[in-house]
Each structure stands twice: as structure tokens, then as C-alpha cells.
C-alpha positions as CSV (number, residue, x, y, z in Angstrom):
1,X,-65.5,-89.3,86.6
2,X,-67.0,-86.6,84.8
3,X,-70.6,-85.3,85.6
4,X,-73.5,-84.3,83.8
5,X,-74.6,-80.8,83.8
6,X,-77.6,-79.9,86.0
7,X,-79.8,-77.9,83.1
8,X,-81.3,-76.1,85.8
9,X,-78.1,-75.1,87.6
10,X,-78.3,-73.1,84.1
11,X,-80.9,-70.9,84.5
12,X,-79.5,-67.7,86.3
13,X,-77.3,-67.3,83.0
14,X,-80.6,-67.0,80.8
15,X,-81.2,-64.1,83.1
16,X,-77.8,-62.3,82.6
17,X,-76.6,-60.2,79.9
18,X,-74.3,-60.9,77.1
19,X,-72.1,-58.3,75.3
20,X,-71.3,-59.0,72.0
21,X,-68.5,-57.5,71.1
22,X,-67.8,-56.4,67.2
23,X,-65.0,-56.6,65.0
24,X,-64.8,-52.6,65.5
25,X,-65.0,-53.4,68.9
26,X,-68.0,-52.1,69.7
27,X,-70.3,-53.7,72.7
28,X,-73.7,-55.0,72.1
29,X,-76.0,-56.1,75.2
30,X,-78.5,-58.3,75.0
31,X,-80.3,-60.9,77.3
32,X,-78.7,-64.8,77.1
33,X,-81.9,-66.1,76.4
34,X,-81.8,-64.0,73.3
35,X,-77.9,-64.6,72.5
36,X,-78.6,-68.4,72.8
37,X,-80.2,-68.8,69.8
38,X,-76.9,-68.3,68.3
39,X,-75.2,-71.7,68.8
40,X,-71.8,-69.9,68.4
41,X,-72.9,-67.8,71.8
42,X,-74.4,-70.1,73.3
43,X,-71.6,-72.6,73.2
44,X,-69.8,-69.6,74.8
45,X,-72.0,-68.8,78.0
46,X,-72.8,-72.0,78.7
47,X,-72.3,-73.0,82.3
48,X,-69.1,-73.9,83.6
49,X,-69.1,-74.7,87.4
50,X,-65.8,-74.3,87.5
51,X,-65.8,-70.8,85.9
52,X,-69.0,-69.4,87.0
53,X,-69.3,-67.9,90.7
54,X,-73.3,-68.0,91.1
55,X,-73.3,-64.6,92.5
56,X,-71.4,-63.0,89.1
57,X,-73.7,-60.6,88.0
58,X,-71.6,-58.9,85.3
59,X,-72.3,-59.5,82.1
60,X,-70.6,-62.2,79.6
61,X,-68.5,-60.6,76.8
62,X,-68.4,-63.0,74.2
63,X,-66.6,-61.0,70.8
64,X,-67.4,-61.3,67.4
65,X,-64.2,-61.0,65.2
66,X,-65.6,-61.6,62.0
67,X,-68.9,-59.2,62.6
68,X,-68.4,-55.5,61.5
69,X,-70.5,-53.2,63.9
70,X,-73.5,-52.1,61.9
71,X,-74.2,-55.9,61.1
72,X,-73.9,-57.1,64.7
73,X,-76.3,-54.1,65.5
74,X,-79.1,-56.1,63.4
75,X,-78.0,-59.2,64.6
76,X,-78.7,-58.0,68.0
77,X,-82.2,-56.4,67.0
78,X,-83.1,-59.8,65.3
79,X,-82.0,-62.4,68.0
80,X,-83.9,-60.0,70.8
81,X,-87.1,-59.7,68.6
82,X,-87.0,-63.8,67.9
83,X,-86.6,-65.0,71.2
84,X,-89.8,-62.9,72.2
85,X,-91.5,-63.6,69.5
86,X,-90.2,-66.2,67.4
87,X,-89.9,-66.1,63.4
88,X,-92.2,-69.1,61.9
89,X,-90.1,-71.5,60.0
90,X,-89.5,-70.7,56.0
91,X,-90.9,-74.3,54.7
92,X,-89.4,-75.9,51.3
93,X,-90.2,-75.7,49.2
94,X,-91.2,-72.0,49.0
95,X,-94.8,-71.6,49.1
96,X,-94.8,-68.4,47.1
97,X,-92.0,-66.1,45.0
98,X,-92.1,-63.0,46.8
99,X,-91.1,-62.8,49.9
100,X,-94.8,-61.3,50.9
101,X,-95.7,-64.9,50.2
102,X,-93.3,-66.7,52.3
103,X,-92.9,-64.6,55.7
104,X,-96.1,-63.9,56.5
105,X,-95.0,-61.7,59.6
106,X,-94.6,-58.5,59.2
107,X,-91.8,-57.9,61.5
108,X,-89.1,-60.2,59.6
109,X,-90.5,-59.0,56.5
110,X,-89.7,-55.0,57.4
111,X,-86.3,-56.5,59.2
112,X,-84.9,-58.1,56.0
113,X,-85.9,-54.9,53.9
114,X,-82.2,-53.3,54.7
115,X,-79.8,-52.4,51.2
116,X,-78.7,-55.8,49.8
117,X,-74.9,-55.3,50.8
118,X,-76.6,-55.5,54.5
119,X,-78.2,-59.1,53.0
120,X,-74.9,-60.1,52.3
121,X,-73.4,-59.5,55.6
122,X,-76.3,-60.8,57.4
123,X,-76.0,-63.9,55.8
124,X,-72.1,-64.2,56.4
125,X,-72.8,-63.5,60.6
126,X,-75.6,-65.8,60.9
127,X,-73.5,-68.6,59.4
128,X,-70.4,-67.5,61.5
129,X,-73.0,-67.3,64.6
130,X,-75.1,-70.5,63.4
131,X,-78.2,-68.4,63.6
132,X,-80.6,-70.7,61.6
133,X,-83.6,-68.4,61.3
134,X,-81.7,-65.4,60.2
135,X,-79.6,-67.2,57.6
136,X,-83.0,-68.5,56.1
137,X,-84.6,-65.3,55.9
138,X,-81.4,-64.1,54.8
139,X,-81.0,-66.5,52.2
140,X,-85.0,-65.9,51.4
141,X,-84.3,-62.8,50.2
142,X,-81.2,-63.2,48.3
143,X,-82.9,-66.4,46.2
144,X,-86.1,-63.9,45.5
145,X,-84.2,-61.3,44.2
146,X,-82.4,-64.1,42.2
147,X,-85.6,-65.2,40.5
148,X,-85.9,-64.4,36.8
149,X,-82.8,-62.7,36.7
150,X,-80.4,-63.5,33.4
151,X,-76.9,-65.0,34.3
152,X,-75.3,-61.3,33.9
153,X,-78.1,-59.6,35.9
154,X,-76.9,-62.3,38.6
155,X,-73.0,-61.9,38.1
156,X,-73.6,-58.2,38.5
157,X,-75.6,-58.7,41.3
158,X,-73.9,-61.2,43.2
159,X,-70.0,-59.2,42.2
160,X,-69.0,-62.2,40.7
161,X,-66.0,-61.1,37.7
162,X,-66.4,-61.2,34.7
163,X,-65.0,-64.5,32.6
164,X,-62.9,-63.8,30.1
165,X,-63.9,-65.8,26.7
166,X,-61.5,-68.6,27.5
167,X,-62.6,-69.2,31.1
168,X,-66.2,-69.0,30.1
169,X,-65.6,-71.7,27.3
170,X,-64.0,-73.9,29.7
171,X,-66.4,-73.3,32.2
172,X,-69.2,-74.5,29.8
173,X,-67.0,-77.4,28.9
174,X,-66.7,-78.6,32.9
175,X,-70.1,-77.9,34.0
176,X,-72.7,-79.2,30.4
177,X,-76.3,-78.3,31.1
């Protein structure tokens, strides 16, 4: 018969630290209360009776195979900086167009100022990690920069090839405004 976890037999992991480990394999350290607001990681660490001696006191290596190095970096700087202070929830819909309007704190607004092939990335690993927060504030900033853009400003942007005249005909034919 199968038990139920004690949450509290939990605790000394939320103490430890977690290595992340990038696709370059570099290591990452950061605390497991930070690391488990990625589900991904968390679903890692958690406790396993079986597995954990209560006296391990090295840290958990947990890698991230689809999370280049200077991404994970960021990741790392974001989940340490939420778990301290946590990033207040985007609402929708958006209660402004600029980001300024949106994210009123200024730490997630400076964090999400990074080149827009950093954007990109940060929105792949946060869905990879299941990181809600920073794939909304990720997202947030890819849909402002979208705003009032023409649809070749946006293919440009977004690297999205060019349609030859056929495939753009058909295209309009599937998809009728």
C-alpha cells in the first residue's frame, strides 16, 4: 500500500542547492526554494524516501538539455529574484500597451530589457521549465513589441520566410478574415 508523502519530511530539500546544468554543460547553483518554481525542477527534487539519505548535503544536479548557457544564466537570476520577491501577476487583459504600464516593478521591467533574441529564448526555457511568471513576462514583451506592427514588420521580426505568391494566395484562401 502506497503512502502519502509527509510535506514536511520535505523541508530540508528547500534548504539545499540545486545545480542546473546547461545544454553547454555548464552548472548553475541556486537555492530549491528558488528552483521550485520551475515545475520541471521541482518535479525533479522532489522527495523520494527511497532516494534521499536525510543527511545528503550535496547538491541536486538536475540538467537542462534544451537550455543554452547564457539563457539558463537568466533563468537562474529570474527564479532567485522571484522567490524572494515575487513578480505580481500580468492580469488580462493588459491594463496598458507598454510594458511600463503593465509591470509596474521595476526589477522585471529592467530583467526583460535583454536583446529580443534573448526574449526568444527565454520564452522557449520557461515553457520547457514550466516557469509561468517568466513565460508571461516573456510573452509581455514579445506581444508589445508586436503592437502596431504591419504583417512584414512582424514576419521580419518574428523570422518567419517569406511566402512566395502562390503560398500567400492559398494562405489567404485557408484562413478568410
Amino acid at each position: 500500500m502506497a503512502t502519502t508523502p509527509n510535506p514536511n519530511d520535505c523541508e530540508t530539500v528547500d534548504e539545499r542547492v540545486v545545480k542546473l546544468r546547461s545544454k553547454d554543460g555548464d552548472e548553475f547553483e541556486l537555492s530549491a526554494k528558488a528552483a521550485k518554481l520551475s515545475a520541471l525542477i521541482k518535479t525533479s527534487i522532489e522527495c523520494d524516501e527511497e532516494d534521499e539519505d536525510e543527511d545528503d548535503q550535496e547538491p541536486i544536479v538536475v540538467d537542462m538539455l534544451k537550455v543554452e548557457s547564457s539563457c539558463l544564466e537568466k533563468v537562474v537570476e529570474f527564479l532567485e529574484h522571484h522567490s524572494e520577491d515575487p513578480m505580481d501577476a500580468i492580469e488580462t487583459p493588459l491594463n496598458g500597451n507598454t510594458l511600463d504600464e503593465v509591470v509596474k516593478q521595476e526589477w522585471y521591467r529592467n530583467f526583460i530589457g535583454v536583446p529580443q533574441s534573448m526574449v526568444f529564448e527565454l520564452v522557449t526555457a520557461a515553457n520547457y521549465m514550466e516557469i509561468q511568471s517568466l513565460l508571461d513576462l516573456a510573452c509581455l514583451r514579445v506581444s508589445v513589441e508586436l503592437m502596431g506592427k504591419t504583417a512584414e514588420e512582424i514576419r521580419v521580426m518574428l523570422n518567419i520566410p517569406k511566402m512566395t505568391p502562390e503560398e500567400e494566395k492559398k494562405a489567404r484562401q485557408e484562413h478568410k478574415w
